[in-house]
Tab-separated table of C-alpha atoms in Angstrom:
chain	number	residue	atom	x	y	z
A	1	MET	CA	7.835	-2.006	-4.122
A	2	ARG	CA	7.462	-4.645	-1.419
A	3	THR	CA	4.740	-6.629	-3.166
A	4	GLY	CA	6.419	-6.418	-6.574
A	5	ILE	CA	9.770	-7.546	-5.186
A	6	ALA	CA	8.152	-10.407	-3.237
A	7	ASP	CA	6.452	-11.569	-6.437
A	8	MET	CA	9.754	-11.482	-8.343
A	9	VAL	CA	11.384	-13.600	-5.640
A	10	ALA	CA	8.751	-16.264	-6.254
A	11	VAL	CA	9.047	-15.920	-10.048
A	12	ALA	CA	12.839	-16.346	-9.850
A	13	HIS	CA	12.292	-19.512	-7.803
A	14	ILE	CA	9.790	-20.912	-10.314
A	15	MET	CA	12.078	-20.147	-13.276
A	16	ASN	CA	15.219	-21.383	-11.491
A	17	ALA	CA	16.776	-17.964	-12.038
A	18	THR	CA	19.209	-15.806	-10.119
A	19	LEU	CA	17.503	-12.621	-8.979
A	20	VAL	CA	19.546	-9.447	-9.362
A	21	ILE	CA	18.882	-6.788	-6.698
A	22	PRO	CA	16.249	-4.661	-8.442
A	23	GLN	CA	16.631	-1.122	-9.696
A	24	LEU	CA	13.776	0.989	-8.382
A	25	ASP	CA	11.452	3.257	-10.329
A	26	ARG	CA	12.834	6.791	-10.504
A	27	ARG	CA	10.357	8.251	-12.993
A	28	SER	CA	7.217	8.388	-10.860
A	29	PHE	CA	5.492	11.515	-9.557
A	30	TRP	CA	7.773	11.454	-6.510
A	31	ASN	CA	10.992	11.510	-8.602
A	32	ASP	CA	12.913	9.605	-5.916
A	33	THR	CA	16.538	8.555	-6.538
A	34	SER	CA	16.620	6.009	-3.690
A	35	THR	CA	18.336	2.703	-4.386
A	36	PHE	CA	17.324	-0.707	-3.039
A	37	SER	CA	19.903	-0.528	-0.247
A	38	ASP	CA	18.698	2.947	0.759
A	39	ILE	CA	15.279	1.479	1.561
A	40	PHE	CA	15.907	-2.182	2.389
A	41	ASP	CA	18.576	-4.122	4.271
A	42	GLU	CA	20.289	-5.657	1.229
A	43	THR	CA	22.545	-8.066	3.119
A	44	HIS	CA	19.644	-9.407	5.172
A	45	PHE	CA	17.540	-9.790	2.004
A	46	ILE	CA	20.201	-11.967	0.361
A	47	GLU	CA	20.844	-14.063	3.476
A	48	ALA	CA	17.159	-14.566	4.311
A	49	LEU	CA	16.430	-16.002	0.853
A	50	LYS	CA	19.526	-18.209	0.646
A	51	GLY	CA	17.564	-21.434	0.825
A	52	ASP	CA	15.022	-20.332	-1.783
A	53	VAL	CA	16.570	-18.063	-4.414
A	54	ARG	CA	20.057	-17.052	-5.503
A	55	VAL	CA	20.346	-13.280	-5.218
A	56	ALA	CA	23.127	-11.244	-6.847
A	57	ARG	CA	23.900	-7.662	-5.834
A	58	GLU	CA	24.425	-6.710	-9.479
A	59	LEU	CA	24.522	-8.252	-12.920
A	60	PRO	CA	27.875	-10.011	-13.475
A	61	LYS	CA	30.139	-8.042	-15.822
A	62	GLU	CA	30.438	-10.944	-18.269
A	63	LEU	CA	26.667	-10.787	-18.790
A	64	GLU	CA	26.388	-7.020	-19.267
A	65	SER	CA	27.058	-7.170	-23.010
A	66	VAL	CA	25.051	-10.292	-23.884
A	67	PRO	CA	21.590	-9.863	-25.476
A	68	HIS	CA	18.864	-9.332	-22.855
A	69	ALA	CA	15.226	-10.354	-23.168
A	70	ARG	CA	13.073	-7.408	-22.085
A	71	LYS	CA	9.846	-9.011	-20.937
A	72	HIS	CA	6.499	-7.711	-19.724
A	73	PHE	CA	5.219	-10.762	-17.863
A	74	SER	CA	1.465	-11.250	-17.788
A	75	SER	CA	-0.521	-9.918	-14.837
A	76	TRP	CA	-1.839	-12.372	-12.227
A	77	ALA	CA	-0.091	-15.278	-13.934
A	78	SER	CA	0.032	-18.898	-12.779
A	79	THR	CA	3.104	-21.003	-12.050
A	80	GLY	CA	2.407	-22.806	-15.335
A	81	TYR	CA	2.856	-19.535	-17.208
A	82	TYR	CA	6.319	-18.977	-15.686
A	83	GLU	CA	7.316	-22.601	-16.238
A	84	GLU	CA	6.491	-21.995	-19.904
A	85	MET	CA	8.555	-18.777	-19.832
A	86	THR	CA	11.669	-20.824	-19.026
A	87	ARG	CA	11.902	-21.353	-22.790
A	88	LEU	CA	13.500	-17.897	-22.853
A	89	TRP	CA	16.627	-19.445	-21.346
A	90	HIS	CA	17.240	-21.248	-24.662
A	91	GLU	CA	18.023	-17.888	-26.294
A	92	TYR	CA	18.906	-15.533	-23.446
A	93	GLN	CA	20.977	-15.549	-20.289
A	94	VAL	CA	19.409	-12.393	-18.867
A	95	ILE	CA	15.738	-11.436	-18.647
A	96	HIS	CA	14.952	-7.809	-17.838
A	97	VAL	CA	11.525	-7.712	-16.168
A	98	ALA	CA	10.011	-4.347	-17.073
A	99	LYS	CA	7.092	-4.529	-14.634
A	100	SER	CA	6.836	-6.331	-11.318
A	101	ASP	CA	3.416	-5.315	-9.982
A	102	SER	CA	0.734	-8.039	-9.731
A	103	ARG	CA	2.715	-10.524	-11.816
A	104	LEU	CA	1.490	-13.545	-9.827
A	105	ALA	CA	-2.049	-14.798	-9.245
A	106	ASN	CA	-3.617	-14.196	-5.853
A	107	ASN	CA	-5.021	-17.704	-5.620
A	108	ASP	CA	-4.564	-21.290	-6.837
A	109	LEU	CA	-0.772	-21.289	-6.554
A	110	PRO	CA	1.218	-24.095	-4.887
A	111	LEU	CA	1.488	-23.719	-1.121
A	112	ASP	CA	5.284	-23.515	-1.193
A	113	ILE	CA	5.142	-20.568	-3.622
A	114	GLN	CA	2.610	-18.687	-1.503
A	115	ARG	CA	4.695	-19.217	1.612
A	116	LEU	CA	7.814	-18.062	-0.224
A	117	ARG	CA	5.996	-14.833	-1.109
A	118	CYS	CA	5.310	-14.329	2.600
A	119	ARG	CA	8.909	-15.090	3.607
A	120	ALA	CA	10.050	-12.482	1.120
A	121	MET	CA	7.433	-9.931	2.152
A	122	TYR	CA	7.507	-10.276	5.927
A	123	ASN	CA	11.029	-11.515	6.637
A	124	ALA	CA	13.483	-10.836	3.816
A	125	LEU	CA	12.285	-7.299	3.056
A	126	ARG	CA	13.502	-5.698	6.245
A	127	PHE	CA	13.963	-1.944	5.945
A	128	SER	CA	17.444	-0.433	6.026
A	129	PRO	CA	18.943	0.246	9.507
A	130	PRO	CA	18.585	4.070	9.312
A	131	ILE	CA	14.874	3.749	8.481
A	132	GLU	CA	14.245	1.088	11.145
A	133	ILE	CA	16.094	3.081	13.831
A	134	LEU	CA	14.245	6.355	13.200
A	135	ALA	CA	10.839	4.660	12.889
A	136	LYS	CA	11.318	2.888	16.227
A	137	LYS	CA	12.329	6.169	17.883
A	138	LEU	CA	9.159	7.832	16.609
A	139	ILE	CA	7.020	4.916	17.807
A	140	GLU	CA	8.559	5.248	21.285
A	141	ARG	CA	7.746	8.965	21.292
A	142	LEU	CA	4.142	8.252	20.275
A	143	ARG	CA	3.778	5.624	23.003
A	144	SER	CA	5.247	7.998	25.610
A	145	ARG	CA	2.482	10.537	24.889
A	146	GLU	CA	-0.672	8.480	25.218
A	147	GLY	CA	0.379	4.840	25.263
A	148	ARG	CA	-1.856	4.097	22.291
A	149	TYR	CA	-2.250	5.723	18.886
A	150	ILE	CA	-4.111	5.445	15.598
A	151	ALA	CA	-2.085	5.494	12.379
A	152	LEU	CA	-4.170	7.206	9.707
A	153	HIS	CA	-3.048	6.682	6.124
A	154	LEU	CA	-4.570	9.902	4.847
A	155	ARG	CA	-4.263	9.403	1.095
A	156	TYR	CA	-5.078	12.970	0.141
A	157	GLU	CA	-1.967	13.939	-1.783
A	158	LYS	CA	-1.943	15.715	-5.123
A	159	ASP	CA	-0.964	12.677	-7.193
A	160	MET	CA	-3.708	10.464	-5.741
A	161	LEU	CA	-6.481	13.014	-6.276
A	162	SER	CA	-5.281	13.674	-9.819
A	163	PHE	CA	-4.954	9.975	-10.681
A	164	THR	CA	-8.419	9.097	-9.351
A	165	GLY	CA	-10.063	12.247	-10.712
A	166	CYS	CA	-11.567	13.052	-7.331
A	167	THR	CA	-12.315	16.741	-6.838
A	168	TYR	CA	-15.159	16.709	-4.301
A	169	GLY	CA	-14.719	19.547	-1.821
A	170	LEU	CA	-12.015	21.267	-3.866
A	171	THR	CA	-12.090	24.680	-5.529
A	172	GLU	CA	-12.410	25.117	-9.273
A	173	VAL	CA	-8.766	26.209	-9.471
A	174	GLU	CA	-7.622	23.099	-7.576
A	175	SER	CA	-9.772	20.819	-9.756
A	176	LYS	CA	-8.279	22.324	-12.902
A	177	GLU	CA	-4.746	21.883	-11.567
A	178	LEU	CA	-5.397	18.183	-10.921
A	179	THR	CA	-6.861	17.707	-14.413
A	180	ILE	CA	-3.791	19.298	-16.021
A	181	LEU	CA	-1.465	17.039	-14.009
A	182	ARG	CA	-3.396	13.920	-15.096
A	183	GLU	CA	-3.305	14.964	-18.758
A	184	LYS	CA	0.443	15.569	-18.589
A	185	THR	CA	1.303	12.264	-16.877
A	186	ASN	CA	1.846	9.856	-19.774
A	187	HIS	CA	1.679	6.567	-17.855
A	188	TRP	CA	-1.761	7.400	-16.432
A	189	LYS	CA	-3.928	5.982	-19.195
A	190	VAL	CA	-7.366	7.302	-18.155
A	191	LYS	CA	-7.593	11.031	-18.812
A	192	LYS	CA	-11.294	11.917	-18.688
A	193	ILE	CA	-12.880	11.072	-15.333
A	194	ASN	CA	-16.279	12.040	-13.960
A	195	SER	CA	-15.552	13.000	-10.359
A	196	THR	CA	-19.156	12.591	-9.215
A	197	VAL	CA	-19.406	9.061	-10.634
A	198	GLN	CA	-16.071	8.175	-9.036
A	199	ARG	CA	-17.202	9.344	-5.632
A	200	LEU	CA	-20.607	7.653	-5.748
A	201	GLY	CA	-18.885	4.416	-6.722
A	202	GLY	CA	-16.683	4.589	-3.625
A	203	ASN	CA	-13.560	5.109	-5.725
A	204	CYS	CA	-12.368	8.329	-4.084
A	205	PRO	CA	-10.275	8.800	-0.949
A	206	LEU	CA	-12.205	10.096	2.030
A	207	THR	CA	-11.566	13.799	2.578
A	208	PRO	CA	-9.980	14.909	5.888
A	209	LYS	CA	-13.388	16.232	6.950
A	210	GLU	CA	-15.053	12.888	6.156
A	211	VAL	CA	-12.378	10.989	8.078
A	212	GLY	CA	-13.074	13.157	11.132
A	213	ILE	CA	-16.812	12.446	10.957
A	214	PHE	CA	-16.107	8.729	10.436
A	215	LEU	CA	-13.765	8.334	13.421
A	216	ARG	CA	-16.071	10.351	15.670
A	217	ALA	CA	-19.005	8.132	14.644
A	218	LEU	CA	-16.964	5.048	15.552
A	219	GLY	CA	-16.662	6.458	19.066
A	220	TYR	CA	-13.106	7.757	19.190
A	221	PRO	CA	-12.861	10.738	21.581
A	222	PRO	CA	-11.352	14.102	20.561
A	223	SER	CA	-8.250	13.373	22.682
A	224	THR	CA	-7.284	10.383	20.498
A	225	LEU	CA	-3.658	10.529	19.349
A	226	ILE	CA	-3.556	10.197	15.565
A	227	TYR	CA	-0.375	9.800	13.553
A	228	ILE	CA	-0.825	11.006	9.968
A	229	ALA	CA	0.985	8.607	7.643
A	230	ALA	CA	1.021	10.616	4.440
A	231	GLY	CA	2.912	12.893	2.128
A	232	GLU	CA	1.975	16.538	1.633
A	233	ILE	CA	-1.798	16.924	2.018
A	234	TYR	CA	-3.369	18.704	-0.941
A	235	GLY	CA	-4.911	21.932	0.263
A	236	GLY	CA	-2.590	22.013	3.266
A	237	THR	CA	-3.771	23.525	6.527
A	238	ALA	CA	-7.183	24.438	5.142
A	239	GLN	CA	-8.006	20.791	4.437
A	240	LEU	CA	-6.397	19.432	7.602
A	241	SER	CA	-8.248	21.922	9.802
A	242	MET	CA	-11.464	20.042	9.023
A	243	LEU	CA	-9.933	16.957	10.650
A	244	SER	CA	-8.050	18.708	13.453
A	245	SER	CA	-11.236	20.482	14.558
A	246	CYS	CA	-12.550	17.010	15.496
A	247	PHE	CA	-9.224	15.529	16.607
A	248	PRO	CA	-6.712	18.195	17.630
A	249	ASN	CA	-4.153	15.614	18.748
A	250	LEU	CA	-2.723	15.058	15.254
A	251	VAL	CA	0.973	14.361	14.803
A	252	PHE	CA	3.231	13.993	11.775
A	253	LYS	CA	6.740	12.640	11.404
A	254	GLU	CA	7.813	16.266	10.893
A	255	THR	CA	6.524	17.152	14.380
A	256	LEU	CA	7.743	13.966	16.082
A	257	ALA	CA	11.274	13.993	14.683
A	258	THR	CA	13.870	16.728	14.769
A	259	LYS	CA	15.050	18.439	11.580
A	260	GLU	CA	18.410	16.742	12.031
A	261	GLU	CA	16.793	13.288	12.270
A	262	LEU	CA	14.784	13.839	9.078
A	263	GLU	CA	17.578	15.539	7.166
A	264	GLY	CA	18.657	12.476	5.183
A	265	PHE	CA	15.094	11.440	4.339
A	266	THR	CA	13.151	14.562	3.355
A	267	THR	CA	14.075	14.485	-0.349
A	268	HIS	CA	13.343	10.759	-0.638
A	269	ALA	CA	9.609	10.082	-0.606
A	270	SER	CA	10.067	6.286	-0.710
A	271	GLN	CA	12.154	6.377	2.457
A	272	THR	CA	9.704	8.582	4.351
A	273	ALA	CA	6.914	6.264	3.153
A	274	ALA	CA	8.885	3.357	4.646
A	275	ILE	CA	8.956	5.172	7.993
A	276	ASP	CA	5.174	5.622	7.736
A	277	TYR	CA	4.815	1.932	6.876
A	278	ILE	CA	6.614	0.788	10.028
A	279	ILE	CA	4.708	3.197	12.274
A	280	SER	CA	1.432	2.057	10.667
A	281	VAL	CA	2.175	-1.652	11.102
A	282	GLU	CA	3.014	-1.108	14.786
A	283	SER	CA	0.022	1.124	15.598
A	284	ASN	CA	-2.802	0.108	17.920
A	285	VAL	CA	-5.313	0.874	15.183
A	286	PHE	CA	-4.691	1.430	11.484
A	287	VAL	CA	-7.197	3.348	9.357
A	288	SER	CA	-6.846	4.091	5.650
A	289	SER	CA	-8.803	6.761	3.812
A	290	TYR	CA	-8.230	4.910	0.529
A	291	SER	CA	-7.462	1.275	-0.212
A	292	GLY	CA	-4.280	1.822	-2.220
A	293	ASN	CA	-1.108	-0.241	-2.473
A	294	MET	CA	0.351	0.808	0.874
A	295	ALA	CA	-2.916	0.460	2.779
A	296	ARG	CA	-3.424	-3.072	1.440
A	297	ALA	CA	0.168	-4.048	2.218
A	298	VAL	CA	-0.066	-2.683	5.769
A	299	GLU	CA	-3.380	-4.485	6.322
A	300	GLY	CA	-1.880	-7.803	5.206
A	301	HIS	CA	1.203	-7.306	7.355
A	302	ARG	CA	-0.955	-6.571	10.394
A	303	ARG	CA	-3.011	-9.704	9.707
A	304	PHE	CA	0.200	-11.728	9.456
A	305	LEU	CA	1.372	-10.368	12.822
A	306	GLY	CA	-1.811	-11.395	14.611
A	307	TYR	CA	-4.867	-9.593	13.265
A	308	ARG	CA	-4.160	-6.160	14.702
A	309	ARG	CA	-7.177	-3.860	14.439
A	310	THR	CA	-7.320	-2.459	10.918
A	311	ILE	CA	-10.369	-0.424	9.937
A	312	THR	CA	-11.166	-0.281	6.238
A	313	PRO	CA	-13.881	2.325	5.551
A	314	ASP	CA	-16.766	1.318	3.307
A	315	ARG	CA	-16.294	4.362	1.100
A	316	LYS	CA	-19.266	3.657	-1.152
A	317	GLY	CA	-21.617	3.210	1.791
A	318	LEU	CA	-20.188	6.223	3.595
A	319	VAL	CA	-20.780	8.532	0.615
A	320	GLU	CA	-24.527	7.996	1.039
A	321	VAL	CA	-24.222	8.720	4.766
A	322	PHE	CA	-22.149	11.878	4.224
A	323	ASP	CA	-24.596	13.139	1.597
A	324	ARG	CA	-27.494	12.629	4.021
A	325	LEU	CA	-25.574	14.662	6.600
A	326	GLU	CA	-24.881	17.379	4.027
A	327	SER	CA	-28.538	17.599	3.036
A	328	GLY	CA	-29.738	17.696	6.657
A	329	ASN	CA	-31.557	14.351	6.460
A	330	LEU	CA	-29.225	12.922	9.095
A	331	ARG	CA	-27.437	14.483	12.048
A	332	GLU	CA	-24.343	13.502	13.968
A	333	GLY	CA	-25.161	11.604	17.117
A	334	SER	CA	-26.330	8.152	18.153
A	335	SER	CA	-28.216	7.473	14.904
A	336	LEU	CA	-25.155	8.201	12.782
A	337	SER	CA	-22.930	6.170	15.109
A	338	ASP	CA	-25.272	3.169	14.925
A	339	ILE	CA	-25.259	3.290	11.114
A	340	VAL	CA	-21.483	3.647	10.791
A	341	ARG	CA	-20.635	1.045	13.425
A	342	GLN	CA	-22.997	-1.533	11.956
A	343	MET	CA	-21.584	-0.832	8.495
A	344	HIS	CA	-18.066	-1.595	9.775
A	345	ASP	CA	-18.621	-4.535	12.107
A	346	ASP	CA	-16.838	-6.849	9.673
A	347	ARG	CA	-14.265	-4.342	8.367
A	348	GLN	CA	-11.839	-4.220	11.309
A	349	GLY	CA	-9.237	-6.814	10.364
A	350	ALA	CA	-10.799	-9.859	12.022
A	351	PRO	CA	-9.748	-13.304	10.734
A	352	ARG	CA	-11.398	-14.371	7.477
A	353	LYS	CA	-10.527	-16.009	4.181
A	354	ARG	CA	-9.547	-13.949	1.139
A	355	ARG	CA	-12.387	-12.601	-0.944
A	356	GLY	CA	-12.707	-14.038	-4.429
A	357	PRO	CA	-13.688	-12.254	-7.650
A	358	LEU	CA	-16.942	-10.383	-8.087
A	359	PRO	CA	-19.705	-12.559	-9.581
A	360	GLY	CA	-20.181	-12.325	-13.328
A	361	VAL	CA	-16.722	-10.906	-14.035
A	362	LYS	CA	-14.674	-12.837	-16.589
A	363	GLY	CA	-11.114	-13.001	-17.895
A	364	LYS	CA	-8.267	-10.993	-16.385
A	365	ALA	CA	-10.812	-8.629	-14.844
A	366	ARG	CA	-11.702	-11.452	-12.413
A	367	SER	CA	-8.246	-11.238	-10.860
A	368	ARG	CA	-8.475	-7.457	-10.653
A	369	THR	CA	-11.613	-7.762	-8.472
A	370	GLU	CA	-10.126	-10.367	-6.123
A	371	GLU	CA	-8.719	-9.442	-2.758
A	372	SER	CA	-4.946	-9.163	-3.049
A	373	PHE	CA	-2.858	-11.988	-1.616
A	374	TYR	CA	-0.755	-9.426	0.255
A	375	GLU	CA	-3.874	-7.800	1.696
A	376	ASN	CA	-4.926	-11.045	3.349
A	377	PRO	CA	-2.393	-13.909	3.244
A	378	TYR	CA	-4.714	-16.350	5.028
A	379	PRO	CA	-4.773	-19.346	4.932
A	380	GLU	CA	-1.407	-20.018	3.292
A	381	CYS	CA	0.773	-17.944	5.643
A	382	ILE	CA	-1.260	-17.613	8.833
A	383	CYS	CA	-2.044	-20.371	11.324
A	384	GLY	CA	-5.100	-20.101	13.553
A	385	PRO	CA	-7.891	-22.084	15.174
A	386	LYS	CA	-10.412	-23.349	12.642
A	387	GLU	CA	-13.339	-21.962	14.566
A	388	ALA	CA	-11.944	-18.437	14.110
A	389	PHE	CA	-12.647	-18.672	10.430
């Protein structure tokens, strides 16, 4: 939501349009009825963007009955593309943007547009007061326990495993359940997925067991306080026990907050995800088991706030390590730690420029292989000494 909305702020600016407070997706796996103002501070959003974009709370009544252009804007488009799209104003007064994800290029945009994206993302999109208040309370409770904590975005929920086709470590019954869910979900285009190929390619989330091995190899002691930023873990206690056996000091928002504090949030997955987002951004260390939308957004936000330690596992490289452990060709200890630490020397959120596309990739696929602007908004939105880069 955050990245899509920030992109639409910039698009509205380019097209000299008034942005109407967006209606949020209610048809996803989570089936969440939250509105924009349930998740974000609507008044602050409008005020913060006053100098850049006109924002209306709703479509004016006189425009409700006029013909609308329903438009699927191109992915990773340039400012030139949206300047060309202004021709739509000759025929229409309202453009309904059907999709907002990745509608702007990561690179080669004017500096003022890139900085506007950051103002929208990191300033205008403040969470709603109830979310901010509860998240800050939970952060205080975490700090009062150990002083420091790791936020682990453990992306091991049912929808993620089904979408990616990753069934390693699951039972046959569980694998079948995930396959059925994928086949029934119409907007997931890829139906037949080879789980083994996915895993070897580094395209699967790390399992809770693998995360435990990984963090132990990096040198974190068993007493480390770990906040689990996630929805319901697929496999429940059985899966989590493989992580808690290494790190028993695991906490969840459900154990940090009282039932009364969570009462208004529990049926709204987007709002509980927002709480996780804040706690993750403010953590001493952030680790993601899968580089999905939230993990990338949190990483970029932490970079923007001063390069807070953010560990991004090399999932493809780690699969080889885990398989060597499984086969007995490698044992946990100093050798494993040396391998894992060396593998992640440059994957801990240190300052660097955004990665470009993979070599040899052409067309729109080039943009898909680039590092997301919101994952690493340097150099456009972050100042720092030249020698650091």
